[in-house]
mmCIF file of C-alpha atoms in Angstrom:
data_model
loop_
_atom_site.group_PDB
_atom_site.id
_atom_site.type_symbol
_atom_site.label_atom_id
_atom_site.label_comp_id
_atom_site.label_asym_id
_atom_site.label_seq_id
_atom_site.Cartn_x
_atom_site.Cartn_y
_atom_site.Cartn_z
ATOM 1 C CA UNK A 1 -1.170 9.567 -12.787
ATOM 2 C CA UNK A 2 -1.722 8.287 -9.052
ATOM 3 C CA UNK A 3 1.711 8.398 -8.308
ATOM 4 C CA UNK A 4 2.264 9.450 -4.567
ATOM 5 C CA UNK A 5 6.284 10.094 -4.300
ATOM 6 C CA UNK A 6 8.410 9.675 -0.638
ATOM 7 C CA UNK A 7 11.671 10.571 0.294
ATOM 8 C CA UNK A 8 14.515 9.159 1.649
ATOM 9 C CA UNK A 9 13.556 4.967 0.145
ATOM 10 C CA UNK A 10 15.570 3.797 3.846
ATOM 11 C CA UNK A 11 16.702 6.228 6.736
ATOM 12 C CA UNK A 12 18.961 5.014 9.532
ATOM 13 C CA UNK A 13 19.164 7.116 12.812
ATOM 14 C CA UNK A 14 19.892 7.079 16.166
ATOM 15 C CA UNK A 15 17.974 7.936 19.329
ATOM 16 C CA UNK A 16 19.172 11.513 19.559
ATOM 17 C CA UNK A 17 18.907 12.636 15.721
ATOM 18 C CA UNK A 18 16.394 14.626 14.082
ATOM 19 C CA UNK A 19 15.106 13.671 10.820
ATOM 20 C CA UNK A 20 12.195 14.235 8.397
ATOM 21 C CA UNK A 21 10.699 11.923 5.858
ATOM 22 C CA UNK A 22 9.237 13.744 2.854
ATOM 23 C CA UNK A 23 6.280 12.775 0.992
ATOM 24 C CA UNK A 24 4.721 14.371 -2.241
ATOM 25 C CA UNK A 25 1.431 14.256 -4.616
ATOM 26 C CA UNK A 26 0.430 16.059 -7.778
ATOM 27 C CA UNK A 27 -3.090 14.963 -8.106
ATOM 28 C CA UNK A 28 -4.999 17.397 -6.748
ATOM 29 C CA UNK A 29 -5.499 15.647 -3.354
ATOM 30 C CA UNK A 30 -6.834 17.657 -0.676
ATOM 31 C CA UNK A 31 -6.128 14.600 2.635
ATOM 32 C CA UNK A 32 -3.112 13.612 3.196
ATOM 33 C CA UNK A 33 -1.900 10.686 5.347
ATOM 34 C CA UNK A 34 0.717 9.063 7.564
ATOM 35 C CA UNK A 35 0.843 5.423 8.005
ATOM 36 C CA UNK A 36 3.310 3.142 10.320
ATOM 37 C CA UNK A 37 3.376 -0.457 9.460
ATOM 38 C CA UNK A 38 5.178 -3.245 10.688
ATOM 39 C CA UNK A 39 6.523 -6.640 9.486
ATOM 40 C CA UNK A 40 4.073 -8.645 9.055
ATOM 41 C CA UNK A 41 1.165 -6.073 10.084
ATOM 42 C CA UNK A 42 -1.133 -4.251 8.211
ATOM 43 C CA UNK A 43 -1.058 -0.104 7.833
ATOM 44 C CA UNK A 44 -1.545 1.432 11.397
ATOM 45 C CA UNK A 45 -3.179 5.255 10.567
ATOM 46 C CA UNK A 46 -0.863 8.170 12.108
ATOM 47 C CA UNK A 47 -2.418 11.373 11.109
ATOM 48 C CA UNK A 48 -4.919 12.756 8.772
ATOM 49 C CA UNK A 49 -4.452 16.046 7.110
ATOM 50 C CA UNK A 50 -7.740 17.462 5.263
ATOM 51 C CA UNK A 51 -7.410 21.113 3.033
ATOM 52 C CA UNK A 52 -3.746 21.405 5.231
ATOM 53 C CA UNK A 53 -5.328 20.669 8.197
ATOM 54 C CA UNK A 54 -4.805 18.284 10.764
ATOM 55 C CA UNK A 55 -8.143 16.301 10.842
ATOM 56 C CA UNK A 56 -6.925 12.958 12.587
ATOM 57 C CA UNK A 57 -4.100 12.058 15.557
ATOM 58 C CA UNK A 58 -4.258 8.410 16.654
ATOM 59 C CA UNK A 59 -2.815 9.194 20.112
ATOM 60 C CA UNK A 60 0.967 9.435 18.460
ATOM 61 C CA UNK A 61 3.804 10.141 20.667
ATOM 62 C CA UNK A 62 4.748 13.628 20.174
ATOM 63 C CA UNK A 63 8.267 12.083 18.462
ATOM 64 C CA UNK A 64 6.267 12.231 16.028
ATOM 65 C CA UNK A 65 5.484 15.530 14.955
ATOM 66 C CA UNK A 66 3.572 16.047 11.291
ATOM 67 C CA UNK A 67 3.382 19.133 9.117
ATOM 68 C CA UNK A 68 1.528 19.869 5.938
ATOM 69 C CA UNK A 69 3.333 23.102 4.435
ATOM 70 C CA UNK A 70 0.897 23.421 1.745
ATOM 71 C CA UNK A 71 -1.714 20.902 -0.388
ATOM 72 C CA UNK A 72 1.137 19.036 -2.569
ATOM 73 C CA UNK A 73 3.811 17.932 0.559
ATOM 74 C CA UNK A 74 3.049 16.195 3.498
ATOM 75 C CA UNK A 75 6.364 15.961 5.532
ATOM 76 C CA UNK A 76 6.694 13.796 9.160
ATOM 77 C CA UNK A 77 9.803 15.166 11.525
ATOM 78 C CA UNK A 78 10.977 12.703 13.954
ATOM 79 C CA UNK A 79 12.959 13.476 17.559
ATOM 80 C CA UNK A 80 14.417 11.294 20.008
ATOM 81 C CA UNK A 81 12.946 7.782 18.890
ATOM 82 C CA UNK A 82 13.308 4.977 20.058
ATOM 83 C CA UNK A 83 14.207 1.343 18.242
ATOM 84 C CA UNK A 84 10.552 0.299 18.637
ATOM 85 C CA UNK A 85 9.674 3.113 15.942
ATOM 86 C CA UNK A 86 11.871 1.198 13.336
ATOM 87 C CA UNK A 87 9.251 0.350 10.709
ATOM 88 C CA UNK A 88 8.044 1.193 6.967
ATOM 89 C CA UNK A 89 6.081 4.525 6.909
ATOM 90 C CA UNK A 90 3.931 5.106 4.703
ATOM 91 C CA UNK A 91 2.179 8.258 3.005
ATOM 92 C CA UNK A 92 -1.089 8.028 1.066
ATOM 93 C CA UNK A 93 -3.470 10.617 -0.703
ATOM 94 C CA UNK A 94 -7.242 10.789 -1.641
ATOM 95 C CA UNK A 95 -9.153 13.551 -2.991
ATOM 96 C CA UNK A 96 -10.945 14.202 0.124
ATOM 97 C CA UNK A 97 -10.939 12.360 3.636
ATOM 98 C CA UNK A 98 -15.061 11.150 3.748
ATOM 99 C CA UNK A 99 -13.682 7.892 3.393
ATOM 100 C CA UNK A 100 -15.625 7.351 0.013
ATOM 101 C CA UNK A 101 -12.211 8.352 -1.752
ATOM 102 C CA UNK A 102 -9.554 5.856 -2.898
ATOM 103 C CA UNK A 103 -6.330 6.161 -0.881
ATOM 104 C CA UNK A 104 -3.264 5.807 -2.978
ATOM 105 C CA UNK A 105 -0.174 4.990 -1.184
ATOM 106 C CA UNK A 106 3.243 5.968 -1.629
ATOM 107 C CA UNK A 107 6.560 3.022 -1.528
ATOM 108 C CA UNK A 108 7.325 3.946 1.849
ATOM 109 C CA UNK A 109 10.080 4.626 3.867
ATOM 110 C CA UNK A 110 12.220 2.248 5.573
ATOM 111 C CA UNK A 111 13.431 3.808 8.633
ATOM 112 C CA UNK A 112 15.519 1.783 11.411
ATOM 113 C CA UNK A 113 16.270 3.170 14.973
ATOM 114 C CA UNK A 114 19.566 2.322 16.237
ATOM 115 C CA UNK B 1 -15.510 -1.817 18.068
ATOM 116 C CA UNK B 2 -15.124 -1.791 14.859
ATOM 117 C CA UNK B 3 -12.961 -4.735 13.389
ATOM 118 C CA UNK B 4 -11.904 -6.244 9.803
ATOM 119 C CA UNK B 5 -10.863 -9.367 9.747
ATOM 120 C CA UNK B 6 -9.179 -11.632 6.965
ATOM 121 C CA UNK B 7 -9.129 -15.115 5.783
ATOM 122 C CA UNK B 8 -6.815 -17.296 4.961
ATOM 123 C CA UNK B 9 -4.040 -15.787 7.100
ATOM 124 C CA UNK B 10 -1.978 -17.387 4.407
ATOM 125 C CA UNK B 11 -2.963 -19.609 1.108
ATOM 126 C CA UNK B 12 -1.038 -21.327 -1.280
ATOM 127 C CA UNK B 13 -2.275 -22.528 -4.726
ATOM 128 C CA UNK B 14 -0.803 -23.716 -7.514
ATOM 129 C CA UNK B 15 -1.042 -21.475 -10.720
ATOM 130 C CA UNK B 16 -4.284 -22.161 -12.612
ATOM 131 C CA UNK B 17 -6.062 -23.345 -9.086
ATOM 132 C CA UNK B 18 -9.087 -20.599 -8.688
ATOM 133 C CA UNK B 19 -9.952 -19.695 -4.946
ATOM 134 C CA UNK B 20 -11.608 -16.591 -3.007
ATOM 135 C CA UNK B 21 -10.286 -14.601 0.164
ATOM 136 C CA UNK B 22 -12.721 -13.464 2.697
ATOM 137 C CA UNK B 23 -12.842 -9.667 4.472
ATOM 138 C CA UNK B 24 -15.548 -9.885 7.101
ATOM 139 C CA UNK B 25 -16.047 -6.688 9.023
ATOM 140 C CA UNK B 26 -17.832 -5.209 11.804
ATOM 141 C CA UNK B 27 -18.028 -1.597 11.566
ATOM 142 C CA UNK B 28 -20.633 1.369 12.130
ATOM 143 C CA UNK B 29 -20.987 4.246 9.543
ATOM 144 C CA UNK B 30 -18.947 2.255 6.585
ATOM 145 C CA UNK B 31 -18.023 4.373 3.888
ATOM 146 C CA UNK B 32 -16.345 1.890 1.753
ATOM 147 C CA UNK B 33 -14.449 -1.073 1.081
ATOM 148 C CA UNK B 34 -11.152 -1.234 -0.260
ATOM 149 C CA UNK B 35 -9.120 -3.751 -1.333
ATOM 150 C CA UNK B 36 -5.152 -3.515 -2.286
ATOM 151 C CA UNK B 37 -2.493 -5.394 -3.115
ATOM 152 C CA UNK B 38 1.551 -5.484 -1.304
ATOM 153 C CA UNK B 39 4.379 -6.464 -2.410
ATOM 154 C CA UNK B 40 6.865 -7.153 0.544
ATOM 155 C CA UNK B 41 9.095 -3.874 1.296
ATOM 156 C CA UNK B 42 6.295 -1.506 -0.532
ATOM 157 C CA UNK B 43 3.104 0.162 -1.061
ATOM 158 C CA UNK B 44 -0.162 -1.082 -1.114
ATOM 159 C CA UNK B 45 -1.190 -1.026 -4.579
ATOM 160 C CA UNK B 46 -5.412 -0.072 -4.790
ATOM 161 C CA UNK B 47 -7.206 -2.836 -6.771
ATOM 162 C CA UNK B 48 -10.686 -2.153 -5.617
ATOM 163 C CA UNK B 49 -13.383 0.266 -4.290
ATOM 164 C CA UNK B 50 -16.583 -1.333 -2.984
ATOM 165 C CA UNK B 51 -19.493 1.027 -1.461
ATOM 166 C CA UNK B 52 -22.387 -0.938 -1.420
ATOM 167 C CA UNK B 53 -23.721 -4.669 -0.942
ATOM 168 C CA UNK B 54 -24.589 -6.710 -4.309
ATOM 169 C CA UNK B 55 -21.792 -4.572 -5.815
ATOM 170 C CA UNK B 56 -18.981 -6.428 -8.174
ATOM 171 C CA UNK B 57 -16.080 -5.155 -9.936
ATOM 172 C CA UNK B 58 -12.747 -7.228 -12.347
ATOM 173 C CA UNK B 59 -10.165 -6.475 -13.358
ATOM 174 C CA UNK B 60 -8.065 -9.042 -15.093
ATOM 175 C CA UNK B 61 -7.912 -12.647 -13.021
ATOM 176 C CA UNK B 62 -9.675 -10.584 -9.790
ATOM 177 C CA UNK B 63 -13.292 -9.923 -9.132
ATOM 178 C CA UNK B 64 -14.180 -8.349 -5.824
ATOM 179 C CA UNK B 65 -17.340 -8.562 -4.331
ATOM 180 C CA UNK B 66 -19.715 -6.792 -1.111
ATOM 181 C CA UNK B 67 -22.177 -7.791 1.266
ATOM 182 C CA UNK B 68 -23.347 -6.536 4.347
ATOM 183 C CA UNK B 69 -21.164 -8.363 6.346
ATOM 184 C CA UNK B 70 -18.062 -9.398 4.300
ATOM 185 C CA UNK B 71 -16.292 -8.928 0.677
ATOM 186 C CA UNK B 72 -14.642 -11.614 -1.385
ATOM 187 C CA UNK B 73 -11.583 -11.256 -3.567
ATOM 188 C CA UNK B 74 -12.262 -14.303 -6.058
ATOM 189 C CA UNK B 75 -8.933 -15.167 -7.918
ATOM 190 C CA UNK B 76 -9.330 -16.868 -11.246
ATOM 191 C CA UNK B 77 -6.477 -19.050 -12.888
ATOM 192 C CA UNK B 78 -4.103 -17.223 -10.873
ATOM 193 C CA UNK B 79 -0.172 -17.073 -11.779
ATOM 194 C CA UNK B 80 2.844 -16.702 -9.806
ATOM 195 C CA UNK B 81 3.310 -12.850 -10.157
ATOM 196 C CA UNK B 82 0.024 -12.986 -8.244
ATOM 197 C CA UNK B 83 1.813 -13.490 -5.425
ATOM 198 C CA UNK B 84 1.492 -11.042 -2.772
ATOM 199 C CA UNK B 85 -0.051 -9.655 0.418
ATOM 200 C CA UNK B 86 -3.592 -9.046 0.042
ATOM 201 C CA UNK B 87 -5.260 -6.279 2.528
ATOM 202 C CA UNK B 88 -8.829 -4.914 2.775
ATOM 203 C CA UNK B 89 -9.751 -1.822 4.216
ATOM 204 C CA UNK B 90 -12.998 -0.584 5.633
ATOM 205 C CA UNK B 91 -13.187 3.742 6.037
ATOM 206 C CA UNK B 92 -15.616 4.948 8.121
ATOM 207 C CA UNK B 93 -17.364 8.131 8.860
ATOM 208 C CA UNK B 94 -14.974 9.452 11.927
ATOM 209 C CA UNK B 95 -15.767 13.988 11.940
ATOM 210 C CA UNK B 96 -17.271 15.688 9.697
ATOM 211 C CA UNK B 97 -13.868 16.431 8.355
ATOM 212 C CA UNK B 98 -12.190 13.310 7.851
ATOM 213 C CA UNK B 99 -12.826 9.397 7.179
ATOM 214 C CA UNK B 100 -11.043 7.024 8.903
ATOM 215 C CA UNK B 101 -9.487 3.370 7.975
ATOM 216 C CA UNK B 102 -9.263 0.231 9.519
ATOM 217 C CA UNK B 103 -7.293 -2.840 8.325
ATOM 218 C CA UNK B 104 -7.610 -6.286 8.205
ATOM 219 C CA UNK B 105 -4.588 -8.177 8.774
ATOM 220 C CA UNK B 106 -4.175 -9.321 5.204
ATOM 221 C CA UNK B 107 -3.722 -12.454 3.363
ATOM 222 C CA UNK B 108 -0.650 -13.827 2.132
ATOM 223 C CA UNK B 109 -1.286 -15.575 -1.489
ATOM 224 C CA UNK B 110 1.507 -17.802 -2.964
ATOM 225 C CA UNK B 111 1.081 -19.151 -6.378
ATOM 226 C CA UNK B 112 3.505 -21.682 -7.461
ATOM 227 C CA UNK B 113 4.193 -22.588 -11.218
#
């Protein structure tokens, strides 16, 4: 099973809200990752989490804000975007972060700033 | 810098019509060399994991290939539910605690019937 699961499938919010998207893998997977991609563009890398911890930032805004509450869940908790930030995001595991290791991605969330 | 790059941006074929897509990269400390598949609105989907130059690997109407400078995704007799978004990925060395990726912008493969 390579089955990466994410929660909600679409999310609709405006500037002020406060939201999380979930996103959860029973393989065994010790990185986890956030991904932001837009129409059109390929997979932009957000974070890295290796063994819970975070390994990677690309420079994200601190809107962004990830957490990693244990091995399995991977959540990302969002504050004060803005429209630009409307995009699919996407999670993805591997069994380690060397970047040997096959990243399997989960279906994404669509998530639109108002 | 390092830098993946993809062509076709786009190609269209007709189903049975065999053609290749090209990954060319430029990147220190590569790891490996990934190849997926996307559906508009999802996921990648993996397909392939290359690590070294000379290696090959199928599966069904696709056969990926490495060298040192680029990667082919050879399509053979394709159909229409080949459709899709193609992307390859090149993940590098970036700590000693994590790999890192870098995308190529894709290829957009239409088959029609």
């Amino acid at each position: 099973d390579t089955e990466v699961t994410q929660t909600p499938k679409h999310l609709v919010m405006g500037m002020t809200n406060k939201k999380s998207l979930k996103c959860e893998q029973h393989m065994g997977h010790r990185a986890m990752y956030w991904y932001k991609q837009k129409a059109k563009k390929p997979p932009e890398l957000m974070f890295v989490y290796s063994y819970e911890k975070l390994s990677i930032n690309e420079s994200v805004p601190s809107r962004f804000s990830p957490e990693c509450p244990n091995s399995s869940l991977l959540n990302l908790h969002l504050h004060a975007l803005q429209p630009e930030d409307s995009a699919l995001y996407l999670c993805a595991s591997s069994q380690e972060s060397r970047g040997t290791d096959t990243q399997y991605f989960g279906p994404g969330t669509r998530l639109t700033v108002l | 810098e390092d830098q993946v790059t993809q062509s076709p941006e786009a190609l269209r074929l007709q189903e049975g019509e065999s053609s290749s897509l090209n990954c060319s990269y430029t990147v220190s400390g590569l790891r490996g060399l990934f190849w997926y598949r996307q559906d508009p609105g999802k996921g990648p989907e993996f397909l392939f994991t290359l690590y070294s130059a000379g290696e090959e690997k199928e599966k069904e109407r696709l056969k990926a290939t490495l060298t040192k400078k680029e990667s082919f995704l050879h399509i053979t007799a394709p159909k229409p539910e080949d459709s899709a978004t193609y992307l390859c990925a090149a993940f590098l060395s970036y700590n000693t605690n994590a790999g890192k990726s870098t995308f190529g912008d894709g290829t957009t493969l239409t088959v029609k019937p």
